[in-house]
């Protein structure tokens, strides 16, 4: 909402600047077409180009459409005023000389009228309003948007690094399979496990019937 209010005020402030630039440049532009090349005539061409660039920016910009809409509506109304109601124009602008370039019926009328209609028409397109809303909140609305986002923001997760002398792989590996590696599952152990390797130093024992005596399995084999 604040963006559109700023756009409305910007459009109102921009309209007199556009009108003065158009009226002044249109009054001097015919001189350069007649071969009068001087600073004023060259500046008139530059000013008309700048006005065209500003109009193109307002039409294609993703800012609030009220900037182009307000400027276009005021320019169109100013150009149509001497056509629709010349009597009220004469009485309202009696303090302004009709021969000056600022008068609404002057040389700038032929340029300001199509430009105003173009700006006003661009503001009525629904795509302009959708593009302006996609920009997100302006600084004035950012506080409300940030507060609403904080409600759904999860708490930060503490990052635990490896202990001294421990690698990252050892820290996060719990001893299970890594990736697609399938561990080898040993077969079920039998009640009596025989060791054919004579180099083994561990001798298996068997529990006696009383539960307190353990006898080596090698004694059973020697019998």
Tab-separated table of C-alpha atoms in Angstrom:
chain	number	residue	atom	x	y	z
A	1	UNK	CA	0.000	0.000	0.000
A	2	UNK	CA	2.834	2.377	0.815
A	3	UNK	CA	4.412	1.653	-2.573
A	4	UNK	CA	1.281	2.778	-4.408
A	5	UNK	CA	1.003	5.938	-2.300
A	6	UNK	CA	4.590	6.851	-3.157
A	7	UNK	CA	3.846	6.088	-6.804
A	8	UNK	CA	0.840	8.417	-6.754
A	9	UNK	CA	2.869	11.281	-5.335
A	10	UNK	CA	5.737	10.609	-7.753
A	11	UNK	CA	3.359	10.692	-10.698
A	12	UNK	CA	1.907	14.033	-9.616
A	13	UNK	CA	5.375	15.544	-9.179
A	14	UNK	CA	6.626	14.123	-12.481
A	15	UNK	CA	3.794	15.518	-14.632
A	16	UNK	CA	4.886	19.211	-14.630
A	17	UNK	CA	8.458	18.207	-15.439
A	18	UNK	CA	7.340	16.136	-18.413
A	19	UNK	CA	5.036	18.870	-19.657
A	20	UNK	CA	7.669	21.615	-19.419
A	21	UNK	CA	10.224	19.440	-21.222
A	22	UNK	CA	7.802	18.540	-24.010
A	23	UNK	CA	6.454	22.075	-24.447
A	24	UNK	CA	9.905	23.703	-24.506
A	25	UNK	CA	11.489	21.131	-26.829
A	26	UNK	CA	8.500	21.041	-29.203
A	27	UNK	CA	8.617	24.821	-29.526
A	28	UNK	CA	12.281	24.802	-30.570
A	29	UNK	CA	12.399	21.546	-32.515
A	30	UNK	CA	11.173	23.010	-35.844
A	31	UNK	CA	14.224	25.295	-35.912
A	32	UNK	CA	16.653	22.411	-36.309
A	33	UNK	CA	14.564	20.961	-39.144
A	34	UNK	CA	14.932	24.281	-40.925
A	35	UNK	CA	18.722	24.174	-40.693
A	36	UNK	CA	19.177	26.331	-37.573
A	37	UNK	CA	21.732	24.324	-35.666
A	38	UNK	CA	22.526	25.991	-32.368
A	39	UNK	CA	22.656	25.047	-28.695
A	40	UNK	CA	18.927	25.536	-28.098
A	41	UNK	CA	17.832	23.495	-31.110
A	42	UNK	CA	20.222	20.665	-30.301
A	43	UNK	CA	19.057	20.657	-26.678
A	44	UNK	CA	15.478	20.387	-27.862
A	45	UNK	CA	16.322	17.121	-29.583
A	46	UNK	CA	18.098	15.852	-26.475
A	47	UNK	CA	15.178	16.781	-24.225
A	48	UNK	CA	12.678	15.027	-26.493
A	49	UNK	CA	14.832	11.898	-26.419
A	50	UNK	CA	14.987	12.062	-22.627
A	51	UNK	CA	11.225	12.444	-22.404
A	52	UNK	CA	10.832	9.403	-24.630
A	53	UNK	CA	13.227	7.424	-22.420
A	54	UNK	CA	11.319	8.417	-19.282
A	55	UNK	CA	8.052	7.410	-20.919
A	56	UNK	CA	9.487	4.040	-21.949
A	57	UNK	CA	10.731	3.433	-18.423
A	58	UNK	CA	7.362	4.279	-16.883
A	59	UNK	CA	5.590	1.953	-19.299
A	60	UNK	CA	7.937	-1.012	-18.866
A	61	UNK	CA	8.931	-0.524	-15.241
A	62	UNK	CA	7.824	-2.940	-12.525
A	63	UNK	CA	7.301	-0.085	-10.104
A	64	UNK	CA	3.861	0.954	-8.957
A	65	UNK	CA	1.554	1.482	-11.952
A	66	UNK	CA	0.231	4.620	-10.285
A	67	UNK	CA	3.402	6.476	-11.332
A	68	UNK	CA	2.598	6.025	-15.029
A	69	UNK	CA	-1.162	6.160	-14.486
A	70	UNK	CA	-1.144	9.452	-12.595
A	71	UNK	CA	1.251	11.139	-15.011
A	72	UNK	CA	-0.700	9.862	-18.007
A	73	UNK	CA	-4.051	10.953	-16.610
A	74	UNK	CA	-2.824	14.470	-15.799
A	75	UNK	CA	-1.115	14.900	-19.174
A	76	UNK	CA	-4.192	13.663	-21.012
A	77	UNK	CA	-6.488	15.950	-19.039
A	78	UNK	CA	-4.190	18.935	-19.645
A	79	UNK	CA	-4.128	18.295	-23.389
A	80	UNK	CA	-7.873	17.716	-23.652
A	81	UNK	CA	-8.730	20.780	-21.600
A	82	UNK	CA	-8.440	23.337	-24.445
A	83	UNK	CA	-10.434	21.000	-26.687
A	84	UNK	CA	-13.264	20.080	-24.338
A	85	UNK	CA	-13.703	23.341	-22.438
A	86	UNK	CA	-11.718	26.280	-23.902
A	87	UNK	CA	-13.787	28.829	-21.944
A	88	UNK	CA	-12.753	27.489	-18.559
A	89	UNK	CA	-9.167	27.229	-19.748
A	90	UNK	CA	-9.092	30.900	-20.706
A	91	UNK	CA	-10.550	32.011	-17.399
A	92	UNK	CA	-8.368	29.707	-15.300
A	93	UNK	CA	-5.131	30.607	-17.101
A	94	UNK	CA	-5.805	34.279	-17.669
A	95	UNK	CA	-2.518	35.077	-15.914
A	96	UNK	CA	-0.575	33.039	-18.511
A	97	UNK	CA	0.238	34.427	-21.945
A	98	UNK	CA	-1.321	32.366	-24.704
A	99	UNK	CA	1.821	32.777	-26.840
A	100	UNK	CA	4.110	31.113	-24.342
A	101	UNK	CA	5.191	27.516	-24.839
A	102	UNK	CA	3.694	26.503	-21.464
A	103	UNK	CA	0.140	27.162	-22.608
A	104	UNK	CA	-1.803	23.870	-22.982
A	105	UNK	CA	-2.786	24.623	-26.591
A	106	UNK	CA	0.817	25.265	-27.626
A	107	UNK	CA	3.244	23.212	-29.683
A	108	UNK	CA	3.619	20.521	-27.009
A	109	UNK	CA	0.016	19.402	-27.370
A	110	UNK	CA	0.753	17.014	-30.244
A	111	UNK	CA	3.433	15.163	-28.267
A	112	UNK	CA	1.993	15.263	-24.755
A	113	UNK	CA	-1.417	13.875	-25.732
A	114	UNK	CA	-0.247	10.541	-27.208
A	115	UNK	CA	2.325	10.170	-24.438
A	116	UNK	CA	-0.328	10.710	-21.774
A	117	UNK	CA	-2.661	8.155	-23.351
A	118	UNK	CA	0.199	5.673	-23.561
A	119	UNK	CA	1.114	6.084	-19.903
A	120	UNK	CA	-2.494	5.888	-18.777
A	121	UNK	CA	-3.158	2.788	-20.860
A	122	UNK	CA	-0.094	0.991	-19.505
A	123	UNK	CA	-1.338	1.469	-15.937
A	124	UNK	CA	-4.645	-0.258	-16.701
A	125	UNK	CA	-3.043	-3.567	-17.709
A	126	UNK	CA	-3.496	-6.311	-15.089
A	127	UNK	CA	0.017	-7.617	-15.778
A	128	UNK	CA	1.488	-4.333	-14.518
A	129	UNK	CA	-0.189	-4.757	-11.150
A	130	UNK	CA	0.883	-8.406	-10.833
A	131	UNK	CA	4.469	-7.499	-11.741
A	132	UNK	CA	4.470	-4.723	-9.128
A	133	UNK	CA	3.198	-7.087	-6.428
A	134	UNK	CA	5.926	-9.645	-7.241
A	135	UNK	CA	8.618	-7.220	-6.116
A	136	UNK	CA	7.873	-7.933	-2.460
A	137	UNK	CA	7.373	-5.457	0.388
A	138	UNK	CA	8.917	-2.006	0.388
A	139	UNK	CA	11.060	-0.932	3.394
A	140	UNK	CA	7.959	0.323	5.211
A	141	UNK	CA	6.232	-3.065	4.926
A	142	UNK	CA	9.355	-5.125	5.568
A	143	UNK	CA	8.887	-5.114	9.343
A	144	UNK	CA	5.451	-6.757	9.116
A	145	UNK	CA	6.632	-9.296	6.576
A	146	UNK	CA	9.685	-10.154	8.655
A	147	UNK	CA	7.567	-10.679	11.776
A	148	UNK	CA	5.242	-13.039	9.922
A	149	UNK	CA	8.153	-15.039	8.541
A	150	UNK	CA	9.735	-15.402	11.981
A	151	UNK	CA	6.751	-17.406	13.202
A	152	UNK	CA	7.511	-20.174	10.736
A	153	UNK	CA	11.281	-20.057	10.994
A	154	UNK	CA	12.753	-23.092	12.723
A	155	UNK	CA	15.364	-22.827	15.427
A	156	UNK	CA	18.971	-23.043	14.244
A	157	UNK	CA	20.687	-26.394	14.539
A	158	UNK	CA	23.923	-26.404	16.505
A	159	UNK	CA	26.775	-27.680	14.429
A	160	UNK	CA	28.912	-30.129	16.377
A	161	UNK	CA	32.404	-30.543	15.005
A	162	UNK	CA	34.757	-33.466	15.488
A	163	UNK	CA	36.663	-33.930	18.708
A	164	UNK	CA	40.445	-33.325	18.815
A	165	UNK	CA	42.208	-36.109	16.960
A	166	UNK	CA	38.965	-37.278	15.335
A	167	UNK	CA	38.166	-36.944	11.632
A	168	UNK	CA	34.819	-35.853	10.233
A	169	UNK	CA	34.142	-39.343	8.856
A	170	UNK	CA	34.742	-40.907	12.274
A	171	UNK	CA	32.533	-38.268	13.929
A	172	UNK	CA	29.468	-38.979	11.805
A	173	UNK	CA	30.061	-42.684	11.148
A	174	UNK	CA	28.267	-44.824	13.716
A	175	UNK	CA	29.935	-48.022	12.570
A	176	UNK	CA	27.137	-48.951	10.190
A	177	UNK	CA	27.311	-49.308	6.421
A	178	UNK	CA	28.402	-46.230	4.491
A	179	UNK	CA	26.668	-45.363	1.226
A	180	UNK	CA	25.585	-48.453	-0.737
A	181	UNK	CA	28.071	-50.812	0.993
A	182	UNK	CA	26.386	-53.899	2.439
A	183	UNK	CA	28.254	-55.391	5.434
A	184	UNK	CA	29.179	-59.054	5.513
A	185	UNK	CA	26.958	-60.924	7.947
A	186	UNK	CA	28.768	-63.872	9.598
A	187	UNK	CA	26.999	-67.249	9.701
A	188	UNK	CA	25.410	-68.395	12.951
A	189	UNK	CA	27.945	-69.649	15.438
A	190	UNK	CA	27.872	-73.358	16.227
A	191	UNK	CA	27.915	-74.613	19.840
A	192	UNK	CA	31.433	-75.939	19.394
A	193	UNK	CA	33.834	-73.953	17.202
A	194	UNK	CA	36.910	-75.823	16.053
A	195	UNK	CA	40.165	-74.102	15.241
A	196	UNK	CA	42.285	-75.881	12.688
A	197	UNK	CA	45.037	-73.314	12.850
A	198	UNK	CA	47.664	-74.562	15.237
A	199	UNK	CA	49.127	-71.116	15.513
A	200	UNK	CA	46.144	-69.826	17.445
A	201	UNK	CA	46.966	-68.985	21.016
A	202	UNK	CA	43.425	-68.958	22.338
A	203	UNK	CA	42.087	-72.285	23.564
A	204	UNK	CA	38.312	-72.791	23.635
A	205	UNK	CA	36.718	-74.081	26.827
A	206	UNK	CA	33.558	-75.938	27.612
A	207	UNK	CA	31.520	-75.479	30.735
A	208	UNK	CA	31.240	-78.478	32.960
A	209	UNK	CA	28.089	-80.081	34.232
A	210	UNK	CA	28.389	-78.503	37.666
A	211	UNK	CA	28.746	-75.070	36.127
A	212	UNK	CA	31.937	-74.277	38.014
A	213	UNK	CA	34.476	-76.261	36.023
A	214	UNK	CA	35.675	-75.284	32.565
A	215	UNK	CA	37.520	-77.870	30.554
A	216	UNK	CA	39.445	-77.197	27.339
A	217	UNK	CA	37.932	-78.619	24.188
A	218	UNK	CA	41.359	-79.964	23.197
A	219	UNK	CA	41.073	-82.523	26.013
A	220	UNK	CA	37.890	-83.862	24.427
A	221	UNK	CA	39.585	-84.188	21.076
A	222	UNK	CA	42.538	-86.044	22.564
A	223	UNK	CA	40.327	-88.657	24.127
